Amino acid sequence: MGLMKFLALVLTLTAIACVAAEKSKVLIVFTHQESKSFVAAMKDTAVKALQENGHEVKVSDLYALKMFNRIDRTDFTEQADPAYFRPQVEQASANKKNGETFAADIRRERELSLWADVFIFVYPFYLSYIPGITHSWLERVFSYGLAFGKEGDKLKGKKMMLMYSTGGPQKYAERLEKKMLFIIHDRVKFWQMTPLDPFPVYGPAIMTEEERKEALRKLGERMKILDTLPESTAATSQEH
């Protein structure tokens, strides 16, 4: 083998190694009660496409995990102030101890959050916002001292994408959807993370089977370019 061919081979192998190194660790936070739902099909499609493209994927199924929809004393195995419950004080205390005094479910999700490079939230668009159990996950896991507040920069630089279905067509969902995106993307930036463009599917219940298949195909294609997606500009204001 000549020197030039050898150098070309080295450069090619280096490029391949660099691409492989860029693959992300993805946490999918899935919210739906029904495993045969279209939202579940969205989740399954995303997992398959991501894994086929070399990403490491883990899924938190919030209903299967029975994640509680609240913040209270049971979120902690010991309390910094037993006399007066203040969630942020207790969260800060637990995070200073590397999460050791969080309840087991929060501790598990906290470790997954530290592991992940990218978060993909998959859910149905409920009453103009994310489901309550999803919102509670954010409040309990993206906690004070981890995602925000004093020393709360542990999620800095990570990315987040929203992936959801609506009950009706785009013309009915769009106004409320913009409000949701403005609120969530504002929070994402507050956590020093980067929001990616969402992937909505409007009214799968009123689509034909072929239309649903096409929506899932497009979702798979989006997952193939996950690492090259730019920061979202989908909701920069509440104007509608």
PDB file of N, CA, C and O in Angstrom, residues 11-78:
ATOM      1  N   LEU A  11      -7.318   8.576   7.547  1.00  0.00           N
ATOM      2  CA  LEU A  11      -8.267   9.680   7.649  1.00  0.00           C
ATOM      3  C   LEU A  11      -9.711   9.169   7.631  1.00  0.00           C
ATOM      4  O   LEU A  11     -10.564   9.667   8.366  1.00  0.00           O
ATOM      5  N   THR A  12      -9.966   8.173   6.797  1.00  0.00           N
ATOM      6  CA  THR A  12     -11.313   7.600   6.721  1.00  0.00           C
ATOM      7  C   THR A  12     -11.708   6.950   8.039  1.00  0.00           C
ATOM      8  O   THR A  12     -12.809   7.153   8.551  1.00  0.00           O
ATOM      9  N   LEU A  13     -10.782   6.145   8.595  1.00  0.00           N
ATOM     10  CA  LEU A  13     -11.065   5.474   9.859  1.00  0.00           C
ATOM     11  C   LEU A  13     -11.242   6.478  10.997  1.00  0.00           C
ATOM     12  O   LEU A  13     -12.070   6.297  11.887  1.00  0.00           O
ATOM     13  N   THR A  14     -10.456   7.550  10.958  1.00  0.00           N
ATOM     14  CA  THR A  14     -10.577   8.598  11.969  1.00  0.00           C
ATOM     15  C   THR A  14     -11.936   9.272  11.880  1.00  0.00           C
ATOM     16  O   THR A  14     -12.583   9.545  12.901  1.00  0.00           O
ATOM     17  N   ALA A  15     -12.366   9.543  10.651  1.00  0.00           N
ATOM     18  CA  ALA A  15     -13.671  10.170  10.450  1.00  0.00           C
ATOM     19  C   ALA A  15     -14.791   9.287  10.955  1.00  0.00           C
ATOM     20  O   ALA A  15     -15.734   9.742  11.604  1.00  0.00           O
ATOM     21  N   ILE A  16     -14.692   7.986  10.683  1.00  0.00           N
ATOM     22  CA  ILE A  16     -15.704   7.037  11.147  1.00  0.00           C
ATOM     23  C   ILE A  16     -15.743   7.002  12.670  1.00  0.00           C
ATOM     24  O   ILE A  16     -16.806   6.995  13.283  1.00  0.00           O
ATOM     25  N   ALA A  17     -14.568   7.006  13.282  1.00  0.00           N
ATOM     26  CA  ALA A  17     -14.493   6.985  14.747  1.00  0.00           C
ATOM     27  C   ALA A  17     -15.101   8.249  15.342  1.00  0.00           C
ATOM     28  O   ALA A  17     -15.783   8.193  16.374  1.00  0.00           O
ATOM     29  N   CYS A  18     -14.867   9.387  14.682  1.00  0.00           N
ATOM     30  CA  CYS A  18     -15.410  10.652  15.181  1.00  0.00           C
ATOM     31  C   CYS A  18     -16.931  10.666  15.100  1.00  0.00           C
ATOM     32  O   CYS A  18     -17.613  11.122  16.021  1.00  0.00           O
ATOM     33  N   VAL A  19     -17.474  10.146  13.997  1.00  0.00           N
ATOM     34  CA  VAL A  19     -18.924  10.078  13.847  1.00  0.00           C
ATOM     35  C   VAL A  19     -19.526   9.186  14.925  1.00  0.00           C
ATOM     36  O   VAL A  19     -20.526   9.516  15.550  1.00  0.00           O
ATOM     37  N   ALA A  20     -18.886   8.038  15.150  1.00  0.00           N
ATOM     38  CA  ALA A  20     -19.378   7.121  16.180  1.00  0.00           C
ATOM     39  C   ALA A  20     -19.342   7.772  17.553  1.00  0.00           C
ATOM     40  O   ALA A  20     -20.235   7.586  18.368  1.00  0.00           O
ATOM     41  N   ALA A  21     -18.282   8.549  17.796  1.00  0.00           N
ATOM     42  CA  ALA A  21     -18.137   9.195  19.099  1.00  0.00           C
ATOM     43  C   ALA A  21     -19.206  10.252  19.323  1.00  0.00           C
ATOM     44  O   ALA A  21     -19.534  10.578  20.452  1.00  0.00           O
ATOM     45  N   GLU A  22     -19.771  10.795  18.233  1.00  0.00           N
ATOM     46  CA  GLU A  22     -20.761  11.849  18.350  1.00  0.00           C
ATOM     47  C   GLU A  22     -22.160  11.327  18.664  1.00  0.00           C
ATOM     48  O   GLU A  22     -23.066  12.097  18.934  1.00  0.00           O
ATOM     49  N   LYS A  23     -22.372  10.031  18.588  1.00  0.00           N
ATOM     50  CA  LYS A  23     -23.693   9.479  18.855  1.00  0.00           C
ATOM     51  C   LYS A  23     -24.111   9.782  20.291  1.00  0.00           C
ATOM     52  O   LYS A  23     -23.304   9.749  21.213  1.00  0.00           O
ATOM     53  N   SER A  24     -25.387  10.038  20.455  1.00  0.00           N
ATOM     54  CA  SER A  24     -25.890  10.523  21.738  1.00  0.00           C
ATOM     55  C   SER A  24     -26.479   9.422  22.604  1.00  0.00           C
ATOM     56  O   SER A  24     -26.890   8.368  22.123  1.00  0.00           O
ATOM     57  N   LYS A  25     -26.534   9.720  23.899  1.00  0.00           N
ATOM     58  CA  LYS A  25     -27.276   8.910  24.855  1.00  0.00           C
ATOM     59  C   LYS A  25     -28.637   9.591  25.032  1.00  0.00           C
ATOM     60  O   LYS A  25     -28.700  10.766  25.422  1.00  0.00           O
ATOM     61  N   VAL A  26     -29.686   8.868  24.705  1.00  0.00           N
ATOM     62  CA  VAL A  26     -31.019   9.463  24.630  1.00  0.00           C
ATOM     63  C   VAL A  26     -31.938   8.855  25.680  1.00  0.00           C
ATOM     64  O   VAL A  26     -32.083   7.629  25.770  1.00  0.00           O
ATOM     65  N   LEU A  27     -32.574   9.720  26.469  1.00  0.00           N
ATOM     66  CA  LEU A  27     -33.593   9.286  27.411  1.00  0.00           C
ATOM     67  C   LEU A  27     -34.956   9.688  26.860  1.00  0.00           C
ATOM     68  O   LEU A  27     -35.222  10.881  26.656  1.00  0.00           O
ATOM     69  N   ILE A  28     -35.805   8.704  26.605  1.00  0.00           N
ATOM     70  CA  ILE A  28     -37.176   8.970  26.174  1.00  0.00           C
ATOM     71  C   ILE A  28     -38.088   8.893  27.392  1.00  0.00           C
ATOM     72  O   ILE A  28     -38.154   7.860  28.067  1.00  0.00           O
ATOM     73  N   VAL A  29     -38.756   9.997  27.686  1.00  0.00           N
ATOM     74  CA  VAL A  29     -39.714  10.057  28.791  1.00  0.00           C
ATOM     75  C   VAL A  29     -41.102   9.909  28.159  1.00  0.00           C
ATOM     76  O   VAL A  29     -41.612  10.821  27.520  1.00  0.00           O
ATOM     77  N   PHE A  30     -41.683   8.725  28.342  1.00  0.00           N
ATOM     78  CA  PHE A  30     -42.901   8.341  27.641  1.00  0.00           C
ATOM     79  C   PHE A  30     -44.107   8.406  28.559  1.00  0.00           C
ATOM     80  O   PHE A  30     -44.082   7.872  29.676  1.00  0.00           O
ATOM     81  N   THR A  31     -45.175   9.056  28.081  1.00  0.00           N
ATOM     82  CA  THR A  31     -46.383   9.195  28.881  1.00  0.00           C
ATOM     83  C   THR A  31     -47.599   8.772  28.067  1.00  0.00           C
ATOM     84  O   THR A  31     -48.063   9.511  27.192  1.00  0.00           O
ATOM     85  N   HIS A  32     -48.091   7.588  28.320  1.00  0.00           N
ATOM     86  CA  HIS A  32     -49.389   7.158  27.798  1.00  0.00           C
ATOM     87  C   HIS A  32     -49.802   5.882  28.523  1.00  0.00           C
ATOM     88  O   HIS A  32     -48.955   5.044  28.840  1.00  0.00           O
ATOM     89  N   GLN A  33     -51.106   5.758  28.743  1.00  0.00           N
ATOM     90  CA  GLN A  33     -51.606   4.609  29.496  1.00  0.00           C
ATOM     91  C   GLN A  33     -51.725   3.350  28.638  1.00  0.00           C
ATOM     92  O   GLN A  33     -51.763   2.241  29.181  1.00  0.00           O
ATOM     93  N   GLU A  34     -51.775   3.523  27.317  1.00  0.00           N
ATOM     94  CA  GLU A  34     -52.106   2.419  26.432  1.00  0.00           C
ATOM     95  C   GLU A  34     -50.925   2.052  25.526  1.00  0.00           C
ATOM     96  O   GLU A  34     -50.449   2.872  24.736  1.00  0.00           O
ATOM     97  N   SER A  35     -50.474   0.799  25.635  1.00  0.00           N
ATOM     98  CA  SER A  35     -49.318   0.352  24.857  1.00  0.00           C
ATOM     99  C   SER A  35     -49.617   0.209  23.364  1.00  0.00           C
ATOM    100  O   SER A  35     -48.701   0.124  22.556  1.00  0.00           O
ATOM    101  N   LYS A  36     -50.918   0.186  22.995  1.00  0.00           N
ATOM    102  CA  LYS A  36     -51.282   0.070  21.582  1.00  0.00           C
ATOM    103  C   LYS A  36     -51.675   1.411  20.975  1.00  0.00           C
ATOM    104  O   LYS A  36     -52.182   1.476  19.856  1.00  0.00           O
ATOM    105  N   SER A  37     -51.446   2.492  21.700  1.00  0.00           N
ATOM    106  CA  SER A  37     -51.821   3.827  21.217  1.00  0.00           C
ATOM    107  C   SER A  37     -50.866   4.319  20.139  1.00  0.00           C
ATOM    108  O   SER A  37     -49.756   3.793  19.973  1.00  0.00           O
ATOM    109  N   PHE A  38     -51.285   5.360  19.431  1.00  0.00           N
ATOM    110  CA  PHE A  38     -50.408   5.957  18.426  1.00  0.00           C
ATOM    111  C   PHE A  38     -49.197   6.607  19.097  1.00  0.00           C
ATOM    112  O   PHE A  38     -48.091   6.596  18.552  1.00  0.00           O
ATOM    113  N   VAL A  39     -49.391   7.170  20.282  1.00  0.00           N
ATOM    114  CA  VAL A  39     -48.262   7.771  21.010  1.00  0.00           C
ATOM    115  C   VAL A  39     -47.224   6.700  21.331  1.00  0.00           C
ATOM    116  O   VAL A  39     -46.012   6.937  21.225  1.00  0.00           O
ATOM    117  N   ALA A  40     -47.682   5.499  21.700  1.00  0.00           N
ATOM    118  CA  ALA A  40     -46.749   4.398  21.944  1.00  0.00           C
ATOM    119  C   ALA A  40     -46.030   4.011  20.651  1.00  0.00           C
ATOM    120  O   ALA A  40     -44.836   3.689  20.672  1.00  0.00           O
ATOM    121  N   ALA A  41     -46.732   4.055  19.522  1.00  0.00           N
ATOM    122  CA  ALA A  41     -46.093   3.772  18.233  1.00  0.00           C
ATOM    123  C   ALA A  41     -45.041   4.823  17.909  1.00  0.00           C
ATOM    124  O   ALA A  41     -43.981   4.506  17.339  1.00  0.00           O
ATOM    125  N   MET A  42     -45.285   6.072  18.278  1.00  0.00           N
ATOM    126  CA  MET A  42     -44.290   7.125  18.096  1.00  0.00           C
ATOM    127  C   MET A  42     -43.028   6.811  18.911  1.00  0.00           C
ATOM    128  O   MET A  42     -41.907   6.921  18.416  1.00  0.00           O
ATOM    129  N   LYS A  43     -43.263   6.402  20.151  1.00  0.00           N
ATOM    130  CA  LYS A  43     -42.118   6.046  21.014  1.00  0.00           C
ATOM    131  C   LYS A  43     -41.329   4.877  20.452  1.00  0.00           C
ATOM    132  O   LYS A  43     -40.098   4.911  20.365  1.00  0.00           O
ATOM    133  N   ASP A  44     -42.039   3.840  20.033  1.00  0.00           N
ATOM    134  CA  ASP A  44     -41.372   2.643  19.496  1.00  0.00           C
ATOM    135  C   ASP A  44     -40.603   2.966  18.220  1.00  0.00           C
ATOM    136  O   ASP A  44     -39.488   2.458  18.010  1.00  0.00           O
ATOM    137  N   THR A  45     -41.182   3.820  17.379  1.00  0.00           N
ATOM    138  CA  THR A  45     -40.507   4.217  16.138  1.00  0.00           C
ATOM    139  C   THR A  45     -39.231   4.988  16.438  1.00  0.00           C
ATOM    140  O   THR A  45     -38.192   4.768  15.806  1.00  0.00           O
ATOM    141  N   ALA A  46     -39.313   5.895  17.411  1.00  0.00           N
ATOM    142  CA  ALA A  46     -38.133   6.682  17.790  1.00  0.00           C
ATOM    143  C   ALA A  46     -37.033   5.787  18.338  1.00  0.00           C
ATOM    144  O   ALA A  46     -35.858   5.921  17.961  1.00  0.00           O
ATOM    145  N   VAL A  47     -37.394   4.857  19.219  1.00  0.00           N
ATOM    146  CA  VAL A  47     -36.397   3.948  19.808  1.00  0.00           C
ATOM    147  C   VAL A  47     -35.702   3.156  18.707  1.00  0.00           C
ATOM    148  O   VAL A  47     -34.462   3.063  18.668  1.00  0.00           O
ATOM    149  N   LYS A  48     -36.471   2.577  17.801  1.00  0.00           N
ATOM    150  CA  LYS A  48     -35.912   1.750  16.731  1.00  0.00           C
ATOM    151  C   LYS A  48     -34.970   2.554  15.838  1.00  0.00           C
ATOM    152  O   LYS A  48     -33.850   2.125  15.548  1.00  0.00           O
ATOM    153  N   ALA A  49     -35.410   3.731  15.405  1.00  0.00           N
ATOM    154  CA  ALA A  49     -34.603   4.550  14.504  1.00  0.00           C
ATOM    155  C   ALA A  49     -33.320   5.024  15.187  1.00  0.00           C
ATOM    156  O   ALA A  49     -32.242   5.031  14.582  1.00  0.00           O
ATOM    157  N   LEU A  50     -33.423   5.422  16.439  1.00  0.00           N
ATOM    158  CA  LEU A  50     -32.244   5.893  17.170  1.00  0.00           C
ATOM    159  C   LEU A  50     -31.227   4.774  17.359  1.00  0.00           C
ATOM    160  O   LEU A  50     -30.028   4.964  17.157  1.00  0.00           O
ATOM    161  N   GLN A  51     -31.709   3.603  17.757  1.00  0.00           N
ATOM    162  CA  GLN A  51     -30.793   2.474  17.962  1.00  0.00           C
ATOM    163  C   GLN A  51     -30.149   2.036  16.655  1.00  0.00           C
ATOM    164  O   GLN A  51     -28.955   1.699  16.630  1.00  0.00           O
ATOM    165  N   GLU A  52     -30.904   2.053  15.575  1.00  0.00           N
ATOM    166  CA  GLU A  52     -30.348   1.677  14.276  1.00  0.00           C
ATOM    167  C   GLU A  52     -29.255   2.638  13.819  1.00  0.00           C
ATOM    168  O   GLU A  52     -28.392   2.269  13.015  1.00  0.00           O
ATOM    169  N   ASN A  53     -29.299   3.865  14.342  1.00  0.00           N
ATOM    170  CA  ASN A  53     -28.301   4.866  13.977  1.00  0.00           C
ATOM    171  C   ASN A  53     -27.222   5.019  15.037  1.00  0.00           C
ATOM    172  O   ASN A  53     -26.490   6.016  15.042  1.00  0.00           O
ATOM    173  N   GLY A  54     -27.107   4.030  15.914  1.00  0.00           N
ATOM    174  CA  GLY A  54     -25.977   3.982  16.834  1.00  0.00           C
ATOM    175  C   GLY A  54     -26.140   4.698  18.150  1.00  0.00           C
ATOM    176  O   GLY A  54     -25.207   4.730  18.960  1.00  0.00           O
ATOM    177  N   HIS A  55     -27.310   5.272  18.399  1.00  0.00           N
ATOM    178  CA  HIS A  55     -27.530   5.955  19.674  1.00  0.00           C
ATOM    179  C   HIS A  55     -27.868   4.943  20.770  1.00  0.00           C
ATOM    180  O   HIS A  55     -28.470   3.903  20.508  1.00  0.00           O
ATOM    181  N   GLU A  56     -27.484   5.268  21.978  1.00  0.00           N
ATOM    182  CA  GLU A  56     -27.870   4.464  23.133  1.00  0.00           C
ATOM    183  C   GLU A  56     -29.163   5.050  23.677  1.00  0.00           C
ATOM    184  O   GLU A  56     -29.247   6.253  23.932  1.00  0.00           O
ATOM    185  N   VAL A  57     -30.172   4.218  23.863  1.00  0.00           N
ATOM    186  CA  VAL A  57     -31.504   4.707  24.223  1.00  0.00           C
ATOM    187  C   VAL A  57     -32.018   4.014  25.482  1.00  0.00           C
ATOM    188  O   VAL A  57     -31.901   2.793  25.624  1.00  0.00           O
ATOM    189  N   LYS A  58     -32.577   4.798  26.377  1.00  0.00           N
ATOM    190  CA  LYS A  58     -33.290   4.266  27.532  1.00  0.00           C
ATOM    191  C   LYS A  58     -34.653   4.941  27.597  1.00  0.00           C
ATOM    192  O   LYS A  58     -34.822   6.082  27.160  1.00  0.00           O
ATOM    193  N   VAL A  59     -35.644   4.216  28.129  1.00  0.00           N
ATOM    194  CA  VAL A  59     -37.016   4.720  28.183  1.00  0.00           C
ATOM    195  C   VAL A  59     -37.511   4.732  29.618  1.00  0.00           C
ATOM    196  O   VAL A  59     -37.379   3.741  30.344  1.00  0.00           O
ATOM    197  N   SER A  60     -38.086   5.860  30.019  1.00  0.00           N
ATOM    198  CA  SER A  60     -38.812   5.947  31.279  1.00  0.00           C
ATOM    199  C   SER A  60     -40.298   6.008  30.948  1.00  0.00           C
ATOM    200  O   SER A  60     -40.786   7.010  30.422  1.00  0.00           O
ATOM    201  N   ASP A  61     -41.014   4.914  31.211  1.00  0.00           N
ATOM    202  CA  ASP A  61     -42.456   4.823  30.969  1.00  0.00           C
ATOM    203  C   ASP A  61     -43.155   5.236  32.259  1.00  0.00           C
ATOM    204  O   ASP A  61     -43.240   4.454  33.214  1.00  0.00           O
ATOM    205  N   LEU A  62     -43.657   6.455  32.302  1.00  0.00           N
ATOM    206  CA  LEU A  62     -44.104   7.022  33.575  1.00  0.00           C
ATOM    207  C   LEU A  62     -45.300   6.294  34.169  1.00  0.00           C
ATOM    208  O   LEU A  62     -45.397   6.154  35.395  1.00  0.00           O
ATOM    209  N   TYR A  63     -46.224   5.819  33.346  1.00  0.00           N
ATOM    210  CA  TYR A  63     -47.360   5.067  33.895  1.00  0.00           C
ATOM    211  C   TYR A  63     -46.915   3.699  34.384  1.00  0.00           C
ATOM    212  O   TYR A  63     -47.347   3.234  35.442  1.00  0.00           O
ATOM    213  N   ALA A  64     -46.059   3.031  33.625  1.00  0.00           N
ATOM    214  CA  ALA A  64     -45.571   1.716  34.051  1.00  0.00           C
ATOM    215  C   ALA A  64     -44.765   1.826  35.336  1.00  0.00           C
ATOM    216  O   ALA A  64     -44.811   0.938  36.195  1.00  0.00           O
ATOM    217  N   LEU A  65     -44.028   2.925  35.478  1.00  0.00           N
ATOM    218  CA  LEU A  65     -43.218   3.138  36.680  1.00  0.00           C
ATOM    219  C   LEU A  65     -44.047   3.638  37.857  1.00  0.00           C
ATOM    220  O   LEU A  65     -43.548   3.713  38.983  1.00  0.00           O
ATOM    221  N   LYS A  66     -45.312   4.026  37.571  1.00  0.00           N
ATOM    222  CA  LYS A  66     -46.217   4.545  38.607  1.00  0.00           C
ATOM    223  C   LYS A  66     -45.594   5.761  39.307  1.00  0.00           C
ATOM    224  O   LYS A  66     -45.595   5.857  40.544  1.00  0.00           O
ATOM    225  N   MET A  67     -45.050   6.662  38.493  1.00  0.00           N
ATOM    226  CA  MET A  67     -44.488   7.896  39.044  1.00  0.00           C
ATOM    227  C   MET A  67     -45.610   8.745  39.643  1.00  0.00           C
ATOM    228  O   MET A  67     -46.613   9.033  38.984  1.00  0.00           O
ATOM    229  N   PHE A  68     -45.457   9.149  40.886  1.00  0.00           N
ATOM    230  CA  PHE A  68     -46.500   9.920  41.548  1.00  0.00           C
ATOM    231  C   PHE A  68     -46.614  11.315  40.953  1.00  0.00           C
ATOM    232  O   PHE A  68     -45.629  11.929  40.558  1.00  0.00           O
ATOM    233  N   ASN A  69     -47.854  11.825  40.931  1.00  0.00           N
ATOM    234  CA  ASN A  69     -48.121  13.153  40.378  1.00  0.00           C
ATOM    235  C   ASN A  69     -48.230  14.166  41.518  1.00  0.00           C
ATOM    236  O   ASN A  69     -49.284  14.747  41.767  1.00  0.00           O
ATOM    237  N   ARG A  70     -47.107  14.328  42.241  1.00  0.00           N
ATOM    238  CA  ARG A  70     -47.112  15.258  43.375  1.00  0.00           C
ATOM    239  C   ARG A  70     -45.680  15.466  43.862  1.00  0.00           C
ATOM    240  O   ARG A  70     -44.768  14.741  43.494  1.00  0.00           O
ATOM    241  N   ILE A  71     -45.503  16.477  44.697  1.00  0.00           N
ATOM    242  CA  ILE A  71     -44.256  16.664  45.445  1.00  0.00           C
ATOM    243  C   ILE A  71     -44.631  16.741  46.921  1.00  0.00           C
ATOM    244  O   ILE A  71     -45.423  17.599  47.323  1.00  0.00           O
ATOM    245  N   ASP A  72     -44.087  15.842  47.734  1.00  0.00           N
ATOM    246  CA  ASP A  72     -44.360  15.893  49.165  1.00  0.00           C
ATOM    247  C   ASP A  72     -43.199  15.255  49.939  1.00  0.00           C
ATOM    248  O   ASP A  72     -42.149  14.956  49.360  1.00  0.00           O
ATOM    249  N   ARG A  73     -43.385  15.047  51.217  1.00  0.00           N
ATOM    250  CA  ARG A  73     -42.314  14.534  52.072  1.00  0.00           C
ATOM    251  C   ARG A  73     -41.829  13.147  51.637  1.00  0.00           C
ATOM    252  O   ARG A  73     -40.684  12.781  51.903  1.00  0.00           O
ATOM    253  N   THR A  74     -42.713  12.368  50.999  1.00  0.00           N
ATOM    254  CA  THR A  74     -42.320  11.013  50.592  1.00  0.00           C
ATOM    255  C   THR A  74     -41.310  11.017  49.449  1.00  0.00           C
ATOM    256  O   THR A  74     -40.797   9.962  49.079  1.00  0.00           O
ATOM    257  N   ASP A  75     -41.023  12.186  48.886  1.00  0.00           N
ATOM    258  CA  ASP A  75     -39.988  12.289  47.858  1.00  0.00           C
ATOM    259  C   ASP A  75     -38.584  12.138  48.450  1.00  0.00           C
ATOM    260  O   ASP A  75     -37.608  12.034  47.697  1.00  0.00           O
ATOM    261  N   PHE A  76     -38.496  12.115  49.778  1.00  0.00           N
ATOM    262  CA  PHE A  76     -37.185  12.121  50.444  1.00  0.00           C
ATOM    263  C   PHE A  76     -37.137  11.050  51.532  1.00  0.00           C
ATOM    264  O   PHE A  76     -38.114  10.827  52.242  1.00  0.00           O
ATOM    265  N   THR A  77     -35.993  10.434  51.666  1.00  0.00           N
ATOM    266  CA  THR A  77     -35.826   9.421  52.719  1.00  0.00           C
ATOM    267  C   THR A  77     -35.436  10.046  54.052  1.00  0.00           C
ATOM    268  O   THR A  77     -35.583   9.416  55.104  1.00  0.00           O
ATOM    269  N   GLU A  78     -34.934  11.260  54.008  1.00  0.00           N
ATOM    270  CA  GLU A  78     -34.693  12.046  55.219  1.00  0.00           C
ATOM    271  C   GLU A  78     -34.863  13.507  54.857  1.00  0.00           C
ATOM    272  O   GLU A  78     -34.761  13.887  53.692  1.00  0.00           O
TER     273      GLU A  78
END
